[in-house]
PDB file of C-alpha atoms in Angstrom:
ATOM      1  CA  UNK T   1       0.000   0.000   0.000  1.00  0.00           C
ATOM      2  CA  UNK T   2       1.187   3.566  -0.877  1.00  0.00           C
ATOM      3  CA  UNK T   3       1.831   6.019   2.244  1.00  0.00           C
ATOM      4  CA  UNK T   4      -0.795   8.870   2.690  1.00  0.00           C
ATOM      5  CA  UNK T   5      -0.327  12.437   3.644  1.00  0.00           C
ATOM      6  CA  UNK T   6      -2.959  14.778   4.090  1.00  0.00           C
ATOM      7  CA  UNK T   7      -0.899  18.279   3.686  1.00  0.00           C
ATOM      8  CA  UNK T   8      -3.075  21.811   4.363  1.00  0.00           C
ATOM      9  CA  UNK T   9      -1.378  24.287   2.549  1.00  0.00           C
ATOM     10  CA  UNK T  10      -0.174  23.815  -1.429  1.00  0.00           C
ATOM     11  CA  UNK T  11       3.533  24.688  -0.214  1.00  0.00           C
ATOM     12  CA  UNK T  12       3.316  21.344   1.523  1.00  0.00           C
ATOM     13  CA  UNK T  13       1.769  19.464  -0.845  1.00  0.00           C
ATOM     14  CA  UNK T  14       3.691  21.027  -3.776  1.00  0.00           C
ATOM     15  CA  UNK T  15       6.768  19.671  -1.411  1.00  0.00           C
ATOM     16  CA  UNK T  16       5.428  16.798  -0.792  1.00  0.00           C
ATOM     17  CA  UNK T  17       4.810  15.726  -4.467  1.00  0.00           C
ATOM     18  CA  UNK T  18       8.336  16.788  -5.559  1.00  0.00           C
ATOM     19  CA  UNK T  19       9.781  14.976  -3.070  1.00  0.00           C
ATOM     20  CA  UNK T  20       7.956  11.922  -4.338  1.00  0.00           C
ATOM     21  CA  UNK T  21       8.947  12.205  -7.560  1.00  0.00           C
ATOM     22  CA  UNK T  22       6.982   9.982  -9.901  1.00  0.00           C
ATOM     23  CA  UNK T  23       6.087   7.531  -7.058  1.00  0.00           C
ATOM     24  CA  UNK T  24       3.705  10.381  -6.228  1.00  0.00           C
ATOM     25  CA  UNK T  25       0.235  10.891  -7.132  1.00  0.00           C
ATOM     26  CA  UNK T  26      -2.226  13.787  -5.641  1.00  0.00           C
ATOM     27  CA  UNK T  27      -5.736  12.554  -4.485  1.00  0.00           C
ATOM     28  CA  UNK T  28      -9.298  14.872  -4.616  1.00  0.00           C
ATOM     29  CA  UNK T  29     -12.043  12.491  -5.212  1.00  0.00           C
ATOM     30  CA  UNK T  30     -10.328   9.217  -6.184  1.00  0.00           C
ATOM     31  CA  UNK T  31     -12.924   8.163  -8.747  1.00  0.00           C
ATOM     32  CA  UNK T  32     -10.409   6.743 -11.207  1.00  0.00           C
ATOM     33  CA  UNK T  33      -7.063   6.528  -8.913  1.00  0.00           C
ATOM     34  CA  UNK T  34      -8.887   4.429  -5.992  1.00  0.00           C
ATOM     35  CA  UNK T  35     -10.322   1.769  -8.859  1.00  0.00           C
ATOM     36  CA  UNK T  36      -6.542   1.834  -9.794  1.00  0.00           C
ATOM     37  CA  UNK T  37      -5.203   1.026  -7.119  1.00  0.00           C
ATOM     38  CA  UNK T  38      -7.974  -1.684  -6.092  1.00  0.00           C
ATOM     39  CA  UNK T  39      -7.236  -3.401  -9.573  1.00  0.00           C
ATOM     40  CA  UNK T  40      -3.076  -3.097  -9.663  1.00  0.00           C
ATOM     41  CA  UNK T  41      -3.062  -0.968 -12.392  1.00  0.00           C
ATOM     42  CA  UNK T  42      -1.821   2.058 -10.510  1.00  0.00           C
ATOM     43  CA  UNK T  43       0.765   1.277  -7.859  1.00  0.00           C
ATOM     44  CA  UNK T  44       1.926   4.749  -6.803  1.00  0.00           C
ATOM     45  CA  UNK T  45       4.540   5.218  -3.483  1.00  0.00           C
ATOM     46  CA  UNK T  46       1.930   8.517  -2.239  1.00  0.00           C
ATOM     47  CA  UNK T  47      -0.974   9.236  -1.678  1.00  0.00           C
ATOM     48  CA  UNK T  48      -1.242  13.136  -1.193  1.00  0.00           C
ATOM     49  CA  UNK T  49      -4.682  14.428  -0.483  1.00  0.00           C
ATOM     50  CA  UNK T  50      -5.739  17.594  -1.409  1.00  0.00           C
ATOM     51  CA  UNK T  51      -8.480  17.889   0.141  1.00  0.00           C
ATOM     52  CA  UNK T  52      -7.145  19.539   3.139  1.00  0.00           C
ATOM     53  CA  UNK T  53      -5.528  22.218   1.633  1.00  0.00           C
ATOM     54  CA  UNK T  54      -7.075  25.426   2.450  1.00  0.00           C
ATOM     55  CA  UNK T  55      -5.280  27.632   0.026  1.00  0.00           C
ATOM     56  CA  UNK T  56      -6.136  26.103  -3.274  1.00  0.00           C
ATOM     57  CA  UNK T  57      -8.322  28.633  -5.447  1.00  0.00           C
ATOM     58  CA  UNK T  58     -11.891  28.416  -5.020  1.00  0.00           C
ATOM     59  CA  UNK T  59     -13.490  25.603  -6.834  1.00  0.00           C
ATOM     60  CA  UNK T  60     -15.429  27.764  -8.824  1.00  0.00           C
ATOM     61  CA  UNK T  61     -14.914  31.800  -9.077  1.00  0.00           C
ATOM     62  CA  UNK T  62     -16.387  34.039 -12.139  1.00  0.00           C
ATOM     63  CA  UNK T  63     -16.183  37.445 -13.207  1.00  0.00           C
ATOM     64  CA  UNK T  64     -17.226  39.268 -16.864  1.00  0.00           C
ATOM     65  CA  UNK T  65     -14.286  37.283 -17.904  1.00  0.00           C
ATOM     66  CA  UNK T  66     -15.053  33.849 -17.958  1.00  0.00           C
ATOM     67  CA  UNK T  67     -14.881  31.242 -15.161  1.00  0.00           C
ATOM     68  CA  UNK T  68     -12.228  29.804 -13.262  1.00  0.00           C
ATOM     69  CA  UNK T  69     -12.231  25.908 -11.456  1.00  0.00           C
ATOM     70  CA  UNK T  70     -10.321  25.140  -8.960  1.00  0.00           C
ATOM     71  CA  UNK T  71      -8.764  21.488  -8.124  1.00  0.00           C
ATOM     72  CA  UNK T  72     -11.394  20.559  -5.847  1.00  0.00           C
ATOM     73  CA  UNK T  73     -14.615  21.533  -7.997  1.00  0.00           C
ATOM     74  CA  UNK T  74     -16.609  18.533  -8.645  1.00  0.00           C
ATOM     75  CA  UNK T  75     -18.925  17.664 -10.937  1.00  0.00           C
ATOM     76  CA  UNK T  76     -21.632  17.978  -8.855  1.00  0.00           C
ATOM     77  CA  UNK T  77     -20.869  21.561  -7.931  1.00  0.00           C
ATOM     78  CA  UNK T  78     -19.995  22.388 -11.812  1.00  0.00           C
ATOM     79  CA  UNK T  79     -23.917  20.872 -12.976  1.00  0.00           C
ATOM     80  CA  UNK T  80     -26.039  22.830 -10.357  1.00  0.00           C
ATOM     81  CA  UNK T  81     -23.893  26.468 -11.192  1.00  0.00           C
ATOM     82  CA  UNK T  82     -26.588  28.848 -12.493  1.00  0.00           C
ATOM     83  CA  UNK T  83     -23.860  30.441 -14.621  1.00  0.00           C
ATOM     84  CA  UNK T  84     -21.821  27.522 -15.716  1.00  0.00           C
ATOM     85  CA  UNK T  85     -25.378  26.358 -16.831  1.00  0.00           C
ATOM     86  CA  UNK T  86     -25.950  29.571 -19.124  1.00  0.00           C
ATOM     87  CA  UNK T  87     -22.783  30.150 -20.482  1.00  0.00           C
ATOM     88  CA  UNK T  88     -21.523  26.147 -20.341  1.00  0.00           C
ATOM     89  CA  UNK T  89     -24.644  23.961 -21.342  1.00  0.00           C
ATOM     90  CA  UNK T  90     -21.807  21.395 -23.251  1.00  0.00           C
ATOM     91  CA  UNK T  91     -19.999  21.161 -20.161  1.00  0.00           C
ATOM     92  CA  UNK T  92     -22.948  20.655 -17.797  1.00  0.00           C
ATOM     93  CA  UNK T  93     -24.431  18.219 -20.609  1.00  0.00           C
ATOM     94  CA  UNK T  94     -20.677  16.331 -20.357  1.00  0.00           C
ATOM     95  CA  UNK T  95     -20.710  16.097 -16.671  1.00  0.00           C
ATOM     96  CA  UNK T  96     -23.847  14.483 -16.505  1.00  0.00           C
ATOM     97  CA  UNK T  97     -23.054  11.655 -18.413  1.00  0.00           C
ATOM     98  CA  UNK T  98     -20.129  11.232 -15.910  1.00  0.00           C
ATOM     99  CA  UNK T  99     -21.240   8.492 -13.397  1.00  0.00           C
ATOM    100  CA  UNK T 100     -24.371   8.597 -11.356  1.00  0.00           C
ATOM    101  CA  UNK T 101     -24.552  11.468  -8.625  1.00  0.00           C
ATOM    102  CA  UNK T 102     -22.992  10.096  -6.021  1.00  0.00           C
ATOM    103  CA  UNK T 103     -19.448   9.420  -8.551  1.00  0.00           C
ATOM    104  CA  UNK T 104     -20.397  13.403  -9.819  1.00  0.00           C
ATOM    105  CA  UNK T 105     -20.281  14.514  -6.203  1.00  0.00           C
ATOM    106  CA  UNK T 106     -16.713  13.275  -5.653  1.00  0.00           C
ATOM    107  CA  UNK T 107     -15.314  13.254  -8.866  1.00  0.00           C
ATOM    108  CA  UNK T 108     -12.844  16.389  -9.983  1.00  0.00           C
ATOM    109  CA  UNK T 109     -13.438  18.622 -13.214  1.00  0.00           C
ATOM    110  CA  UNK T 110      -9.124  18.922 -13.454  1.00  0.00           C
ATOM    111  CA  UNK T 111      -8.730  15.615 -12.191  1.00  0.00           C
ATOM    112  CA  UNK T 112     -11.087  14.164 -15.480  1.00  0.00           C
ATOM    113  CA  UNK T 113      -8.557  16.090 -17.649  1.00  0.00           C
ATOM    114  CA  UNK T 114      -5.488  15.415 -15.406  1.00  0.00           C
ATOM    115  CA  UNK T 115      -5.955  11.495 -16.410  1.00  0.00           C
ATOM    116  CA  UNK T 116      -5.875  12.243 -19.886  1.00  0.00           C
ATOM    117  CA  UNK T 117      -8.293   9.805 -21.054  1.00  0.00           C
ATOM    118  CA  UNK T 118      -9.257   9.800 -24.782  1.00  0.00           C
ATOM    119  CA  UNK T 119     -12.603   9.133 -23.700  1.00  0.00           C
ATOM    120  CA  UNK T 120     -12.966  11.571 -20.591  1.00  0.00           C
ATOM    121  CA  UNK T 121     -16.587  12.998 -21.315  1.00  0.00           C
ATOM    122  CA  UNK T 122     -15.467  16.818 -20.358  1.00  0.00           C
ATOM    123  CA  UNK T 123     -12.952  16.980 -22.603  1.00  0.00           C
ATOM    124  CA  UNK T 124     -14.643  17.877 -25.387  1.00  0.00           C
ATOM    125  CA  UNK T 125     -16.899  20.946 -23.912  1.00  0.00           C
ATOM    126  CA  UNK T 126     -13.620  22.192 -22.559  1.00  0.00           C
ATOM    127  CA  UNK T 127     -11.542  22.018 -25.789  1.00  0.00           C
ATOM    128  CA  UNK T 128     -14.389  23.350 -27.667  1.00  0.00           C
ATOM    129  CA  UNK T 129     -14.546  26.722 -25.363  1.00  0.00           C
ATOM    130  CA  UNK T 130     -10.437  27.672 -25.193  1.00  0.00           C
ATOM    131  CA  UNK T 131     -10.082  25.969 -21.857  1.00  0.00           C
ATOM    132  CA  UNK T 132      -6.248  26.752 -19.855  1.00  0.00           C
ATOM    133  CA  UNK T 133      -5.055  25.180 -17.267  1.00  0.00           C
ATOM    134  CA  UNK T 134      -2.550  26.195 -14.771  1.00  0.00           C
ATOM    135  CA  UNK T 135       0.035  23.830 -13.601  1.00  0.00           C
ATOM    136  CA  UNK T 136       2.063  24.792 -10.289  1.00  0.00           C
ATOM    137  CA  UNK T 137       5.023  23.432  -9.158  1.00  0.00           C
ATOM    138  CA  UNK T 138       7.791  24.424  -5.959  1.00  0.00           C
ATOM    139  CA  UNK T 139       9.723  27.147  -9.118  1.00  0.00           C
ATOM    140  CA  UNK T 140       6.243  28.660  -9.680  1.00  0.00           C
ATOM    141  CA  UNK T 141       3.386  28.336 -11.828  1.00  0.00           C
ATOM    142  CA  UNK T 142       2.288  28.418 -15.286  1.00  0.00           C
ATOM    143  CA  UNK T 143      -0.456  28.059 -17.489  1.00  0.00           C
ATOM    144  CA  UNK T 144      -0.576  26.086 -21.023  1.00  0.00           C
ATOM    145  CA  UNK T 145      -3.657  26.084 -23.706  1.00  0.00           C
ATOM    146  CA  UNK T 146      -5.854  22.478 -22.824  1.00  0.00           C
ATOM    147  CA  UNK T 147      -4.915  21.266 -26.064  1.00  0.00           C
ATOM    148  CA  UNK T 148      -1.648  21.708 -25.204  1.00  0.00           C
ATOM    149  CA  UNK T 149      -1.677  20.095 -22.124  1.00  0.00           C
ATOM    150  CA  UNK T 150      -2.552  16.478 -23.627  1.00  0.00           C
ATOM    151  CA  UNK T 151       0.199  14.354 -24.811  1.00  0.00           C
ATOM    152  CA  UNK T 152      -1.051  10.667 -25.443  1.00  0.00           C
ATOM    153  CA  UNK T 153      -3.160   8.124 -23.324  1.00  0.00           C
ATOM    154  CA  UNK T 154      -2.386   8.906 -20.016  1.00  0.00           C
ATOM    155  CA  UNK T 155      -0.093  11.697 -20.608  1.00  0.00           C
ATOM    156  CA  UNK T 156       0.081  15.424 -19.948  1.00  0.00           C
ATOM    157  CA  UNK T 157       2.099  18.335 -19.769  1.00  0.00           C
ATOM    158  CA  UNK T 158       2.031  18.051 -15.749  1.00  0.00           C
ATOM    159  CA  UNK T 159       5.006  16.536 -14.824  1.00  0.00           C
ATOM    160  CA  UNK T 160       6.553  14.766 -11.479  1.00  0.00           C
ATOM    161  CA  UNK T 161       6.338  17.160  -8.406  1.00  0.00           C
ATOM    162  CA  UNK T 162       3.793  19.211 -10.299  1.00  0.00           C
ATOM    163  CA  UNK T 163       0.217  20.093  -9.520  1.00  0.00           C
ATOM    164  CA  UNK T 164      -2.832  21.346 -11.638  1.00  0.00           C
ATOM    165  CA  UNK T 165      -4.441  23.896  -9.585  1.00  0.00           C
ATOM    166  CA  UNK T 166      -7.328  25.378 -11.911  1.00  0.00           C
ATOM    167  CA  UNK T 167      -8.843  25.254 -15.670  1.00  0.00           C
ATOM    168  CA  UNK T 168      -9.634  28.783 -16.740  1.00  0.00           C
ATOM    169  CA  UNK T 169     -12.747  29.267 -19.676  1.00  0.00           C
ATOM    170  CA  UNK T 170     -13.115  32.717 -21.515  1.00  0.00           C
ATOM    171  CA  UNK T 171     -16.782  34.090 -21.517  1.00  0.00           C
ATOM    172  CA  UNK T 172     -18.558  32.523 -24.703  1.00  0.00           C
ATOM    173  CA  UNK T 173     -18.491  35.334 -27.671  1.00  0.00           C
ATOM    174  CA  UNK T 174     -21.730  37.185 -27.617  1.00  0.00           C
ATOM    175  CA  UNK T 175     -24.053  34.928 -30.389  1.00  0.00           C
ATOM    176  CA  UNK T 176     -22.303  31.745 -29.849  1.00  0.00           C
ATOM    177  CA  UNK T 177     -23.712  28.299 -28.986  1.00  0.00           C
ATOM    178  CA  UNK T 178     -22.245  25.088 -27.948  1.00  0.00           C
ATOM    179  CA  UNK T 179     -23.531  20.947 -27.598  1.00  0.00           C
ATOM    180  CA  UNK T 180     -22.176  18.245 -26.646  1.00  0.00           C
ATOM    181  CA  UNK T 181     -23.533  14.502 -27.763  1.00  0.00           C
ATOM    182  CA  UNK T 182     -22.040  10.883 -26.406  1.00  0.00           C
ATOM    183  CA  UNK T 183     -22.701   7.701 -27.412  1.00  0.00           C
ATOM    184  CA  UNK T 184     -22.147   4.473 -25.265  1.00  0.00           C
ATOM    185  CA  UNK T 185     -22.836   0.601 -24.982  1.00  0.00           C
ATOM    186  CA  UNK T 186     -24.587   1.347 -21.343  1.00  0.00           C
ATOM    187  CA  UNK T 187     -25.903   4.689 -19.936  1.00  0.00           C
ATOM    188  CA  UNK T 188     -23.979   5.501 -17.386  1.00  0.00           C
ATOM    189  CA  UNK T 189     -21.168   3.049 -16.922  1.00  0.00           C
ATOM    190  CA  UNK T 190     -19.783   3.163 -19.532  1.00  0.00           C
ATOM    191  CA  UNK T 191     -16.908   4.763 -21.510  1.00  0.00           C
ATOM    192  CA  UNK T 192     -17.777   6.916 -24.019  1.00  0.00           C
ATOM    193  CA  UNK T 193     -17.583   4.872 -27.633  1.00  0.00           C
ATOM    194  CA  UNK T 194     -17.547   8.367 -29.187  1.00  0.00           C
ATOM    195  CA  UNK T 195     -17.929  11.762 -28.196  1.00  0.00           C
ATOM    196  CA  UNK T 196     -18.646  15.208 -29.599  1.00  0.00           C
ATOM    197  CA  UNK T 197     -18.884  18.842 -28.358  1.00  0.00           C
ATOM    198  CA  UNK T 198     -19.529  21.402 -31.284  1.00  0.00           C
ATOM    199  CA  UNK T 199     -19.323  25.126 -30.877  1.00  0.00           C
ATOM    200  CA  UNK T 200     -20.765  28.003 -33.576  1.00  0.00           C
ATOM    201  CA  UNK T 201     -19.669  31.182 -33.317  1.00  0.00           C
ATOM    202  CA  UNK T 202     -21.405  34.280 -34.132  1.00  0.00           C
ATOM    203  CA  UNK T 203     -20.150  34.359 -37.627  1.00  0.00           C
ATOM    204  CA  UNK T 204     -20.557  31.040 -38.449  1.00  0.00           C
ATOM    205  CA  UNK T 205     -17.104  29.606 -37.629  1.00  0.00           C
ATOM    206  CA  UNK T 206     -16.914  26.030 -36.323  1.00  0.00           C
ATOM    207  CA  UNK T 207     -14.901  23.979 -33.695  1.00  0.00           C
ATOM    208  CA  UNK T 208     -15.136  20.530 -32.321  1.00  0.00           C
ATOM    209  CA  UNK T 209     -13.709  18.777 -29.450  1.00  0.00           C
ATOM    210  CA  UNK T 210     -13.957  14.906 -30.262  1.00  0.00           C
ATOM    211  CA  UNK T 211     -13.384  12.125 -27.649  1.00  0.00           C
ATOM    212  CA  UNK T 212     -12.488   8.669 -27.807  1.00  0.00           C
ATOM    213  CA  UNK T 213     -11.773   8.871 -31.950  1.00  0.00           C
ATOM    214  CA  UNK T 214      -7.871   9.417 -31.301  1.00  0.00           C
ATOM    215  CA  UNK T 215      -5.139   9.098 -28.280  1.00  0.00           C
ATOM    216  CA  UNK T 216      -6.029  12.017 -26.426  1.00  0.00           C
ATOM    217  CA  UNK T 217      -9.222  14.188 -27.251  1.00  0.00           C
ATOM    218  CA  UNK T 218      -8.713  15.933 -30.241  1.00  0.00           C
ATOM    219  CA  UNK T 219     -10.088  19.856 -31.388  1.00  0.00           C
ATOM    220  CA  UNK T 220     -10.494  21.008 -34.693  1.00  0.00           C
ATOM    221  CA  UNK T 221     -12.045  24.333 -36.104  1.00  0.00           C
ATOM    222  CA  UNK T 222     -13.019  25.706 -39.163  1.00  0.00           C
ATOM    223  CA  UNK T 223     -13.480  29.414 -40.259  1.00  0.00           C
ATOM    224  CA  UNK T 224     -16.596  31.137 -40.599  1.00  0.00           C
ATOM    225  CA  UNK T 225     -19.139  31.650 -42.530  1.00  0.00           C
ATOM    226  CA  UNK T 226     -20.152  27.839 -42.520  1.00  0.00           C
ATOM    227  CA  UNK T 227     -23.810  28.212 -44.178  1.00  0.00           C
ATOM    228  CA  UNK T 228     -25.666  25.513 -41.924  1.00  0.00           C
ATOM    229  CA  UNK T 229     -28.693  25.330 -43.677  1.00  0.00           C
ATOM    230  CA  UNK T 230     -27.201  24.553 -47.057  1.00  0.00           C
ATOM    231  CA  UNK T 231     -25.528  20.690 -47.324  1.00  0.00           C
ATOM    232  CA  UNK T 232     -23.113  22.288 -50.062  1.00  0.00           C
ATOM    233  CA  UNK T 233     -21.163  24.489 -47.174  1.00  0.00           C
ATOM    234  CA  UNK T 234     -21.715  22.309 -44.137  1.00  0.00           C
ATOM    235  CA  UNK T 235     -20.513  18.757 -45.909  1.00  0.00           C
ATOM    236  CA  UNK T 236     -16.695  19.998 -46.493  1.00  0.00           C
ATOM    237  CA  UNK T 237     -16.685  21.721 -43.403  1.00  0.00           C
ATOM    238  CA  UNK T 238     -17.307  18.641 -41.598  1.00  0.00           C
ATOM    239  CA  UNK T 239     -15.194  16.919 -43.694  1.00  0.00           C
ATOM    240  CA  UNK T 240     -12.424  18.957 -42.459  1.00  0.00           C
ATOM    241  CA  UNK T 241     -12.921  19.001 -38.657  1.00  0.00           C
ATOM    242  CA  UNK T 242     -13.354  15.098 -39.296  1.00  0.00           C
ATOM    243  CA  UNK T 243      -9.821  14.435 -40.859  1.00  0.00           C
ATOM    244  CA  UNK T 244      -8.020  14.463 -37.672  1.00  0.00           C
ATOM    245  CA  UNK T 245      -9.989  11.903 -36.188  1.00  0.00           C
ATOM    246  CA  UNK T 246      -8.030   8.148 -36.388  1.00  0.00           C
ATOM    247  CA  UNK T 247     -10.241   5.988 -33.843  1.00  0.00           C
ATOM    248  CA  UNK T 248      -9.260   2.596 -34.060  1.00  0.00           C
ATOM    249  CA  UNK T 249     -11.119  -0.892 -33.344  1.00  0.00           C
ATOM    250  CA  UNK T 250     -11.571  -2.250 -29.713  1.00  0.00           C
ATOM    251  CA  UNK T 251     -14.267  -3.850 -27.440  1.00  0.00           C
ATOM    252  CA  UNK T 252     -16.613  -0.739 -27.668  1.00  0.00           C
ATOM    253  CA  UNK T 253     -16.989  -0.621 -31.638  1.00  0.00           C
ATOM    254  CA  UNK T 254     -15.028  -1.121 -34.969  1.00  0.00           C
ATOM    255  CA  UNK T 255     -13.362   1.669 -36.542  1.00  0.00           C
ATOM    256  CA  UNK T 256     -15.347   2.180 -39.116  1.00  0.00           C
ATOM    257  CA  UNK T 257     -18.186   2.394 -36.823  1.00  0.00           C
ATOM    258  CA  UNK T 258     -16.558   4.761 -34.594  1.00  0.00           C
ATOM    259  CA  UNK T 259     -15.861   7.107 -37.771  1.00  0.00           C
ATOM    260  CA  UNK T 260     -19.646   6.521 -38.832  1.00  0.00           C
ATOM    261  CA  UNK T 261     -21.318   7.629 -35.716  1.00  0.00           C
ATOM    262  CA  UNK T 262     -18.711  10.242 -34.956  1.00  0.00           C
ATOM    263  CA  UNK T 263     -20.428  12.003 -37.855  1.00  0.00           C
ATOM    264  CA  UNK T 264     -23.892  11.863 -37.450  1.00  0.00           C
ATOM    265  CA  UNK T 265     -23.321  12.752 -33.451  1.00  0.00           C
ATOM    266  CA  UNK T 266     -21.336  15.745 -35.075  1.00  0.00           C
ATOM    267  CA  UNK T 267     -24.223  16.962 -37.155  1.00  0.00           C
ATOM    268  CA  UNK T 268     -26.916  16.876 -34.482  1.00  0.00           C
ATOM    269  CA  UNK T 269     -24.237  18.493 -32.114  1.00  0.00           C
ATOM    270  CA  UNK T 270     -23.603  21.571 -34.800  1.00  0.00           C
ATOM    271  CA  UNK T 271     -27.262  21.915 -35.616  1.00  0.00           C
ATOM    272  CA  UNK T 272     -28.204  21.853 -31.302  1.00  0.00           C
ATOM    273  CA  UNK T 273     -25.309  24.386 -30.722  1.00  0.00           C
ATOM    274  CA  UNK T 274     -26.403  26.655 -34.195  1.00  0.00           C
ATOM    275  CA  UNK T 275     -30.124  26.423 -32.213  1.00  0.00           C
ATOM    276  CA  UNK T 276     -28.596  27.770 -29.248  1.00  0.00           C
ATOM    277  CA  UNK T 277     -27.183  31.147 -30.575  1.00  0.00           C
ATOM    278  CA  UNK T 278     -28.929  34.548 -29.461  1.00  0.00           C
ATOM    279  CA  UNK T 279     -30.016  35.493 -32.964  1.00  0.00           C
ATOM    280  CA  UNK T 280     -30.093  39.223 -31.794  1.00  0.00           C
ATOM    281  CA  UNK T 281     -26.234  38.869 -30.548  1.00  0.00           C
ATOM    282  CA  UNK T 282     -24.893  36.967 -33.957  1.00  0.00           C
ATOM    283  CA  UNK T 283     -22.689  39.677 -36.542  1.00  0.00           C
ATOM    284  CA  UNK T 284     -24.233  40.585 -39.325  1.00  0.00           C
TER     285      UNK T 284
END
């Protein structure tokens, strides 16, 4: 069994996790790393628990800016914000699929990223809407672009004796709208076989943040105007967004299944998020 430490303040747990090197893993709601551990495939040296730390930021803070989430926001808190709810509905629409509400109430919005699944549901919301995080460490912090941050299955930008300590989102552009749409063998309990956020802008531009169709979730955007309405504009602009998609074959569907239904799950996600838009905020 690993040792535990409970720290309260980040300098200690910051410490703490550099001294542990890559036998060191930090704990918030241990939806994924206790299951892990239970089933040998994660057999870290520490435990470090966050959730004693009193000076993390707040799990969630927002201002005309955008929003910020802090390590400990959970899915739980994230679905029931009134504002992540206007501004957000992909992302609340992604965190429900997450588990039922008891996994929601424990489980961590930068933890879900932090694993780096190629399936993790709020992925694709987040990618679609500019999402940052900010990774700290004992020399300081910085901050890197969420599409950045991924590097493979399992791998991110946020190294040994390193912390992510909040995701940042930018204020939606006024006349924008955004869907997300997952498809799975089982409701619930499942990974996701594929899934899709879209996001329209105001002008017609597109971007997509796709899950489980590559090794880490993937985001692709095209330029505005993409003329929705007319199967002549919106066919090659899909085509586009599409190409970096290379899902392969596994227990959850073929490829060419994957690549099928990543499509159609694309189209209704586009036409929900064109739906969305504030027709008397979109540019002329």
């Amino acid at each position: 069994m690993p040792k535990y430490y409970r720290p309260t303040t980040r300098a200690d747990a910051l410490a703490a996790l550099a001294e542990g090197g890559a036998g060191a893993r930090p704990l918030v709601g241990g939806t994924d790393l206790l299951v892990g551990l239970r089933h040998h495939t994660l057999e870290p040296d520490l435990l470090v628990d966050l959730k004693a730390v009193t000076d993390l930021p707040e799990p969630i803070a927002v201002d005309d800016e955008g929003m910020r989430f802090g390590a400990t926001c959970t899915l739980g808190e994230l679905v029931e914000h009134p504002v992540v709810r206007e501004w957000y509905p992909a992302l609340v629409e992604a965190a429900l699929t997450v588990g039922s509400v008891a996994i929601r109430n424990r489980a961590s919005l930068v933890a879900n990223s932090c694993n780096a699944s190629p399936a993790a549901d709020t992925a694709p919301p987040l990618l679609v809407h500019g999402a940052r995080v900010t990774i700290a460490s004992l020399d300081g912090d910085r901050t890197a672009a969420l599409d950045d941050f991924f590097l493979g299955p399992r791998r991110t930008l946020c190294g040994p004796g390193e912390l992510v300590t909040r995701i940042e989102l930018p204020r939606p552009a006024p006349g924008s709208g955004a869907a997300f749409r997952r498809l799975t063998r089982r409701r619930g309990v499942d990974l996701a076989t594929v899934s899709v956020a879209a996001g329209v802008g105001p002008d017609g531009a597109l971007v997509l943040g796709m899950g489980a169709v590559g090794p880490r979730p993937l985001r692709a955007e095209v330029p505005g105007p993409v003329d929705l309405d007319d199967e002549a504009s919106l066919a090659p602009a899909l085509d586009r967004l599409l190409a970096a998609a290379t899902p392969i074959s596994d227990v959850r569907g073929s490829r060419e299944y994957r690549l099928a239904t990543l499509r159609v799950l694309t189209t209704r996600a586009v036409r929900t998020a064109a739906s969305r838009r504030n027709p008397r905020e979109m540019a002329s």
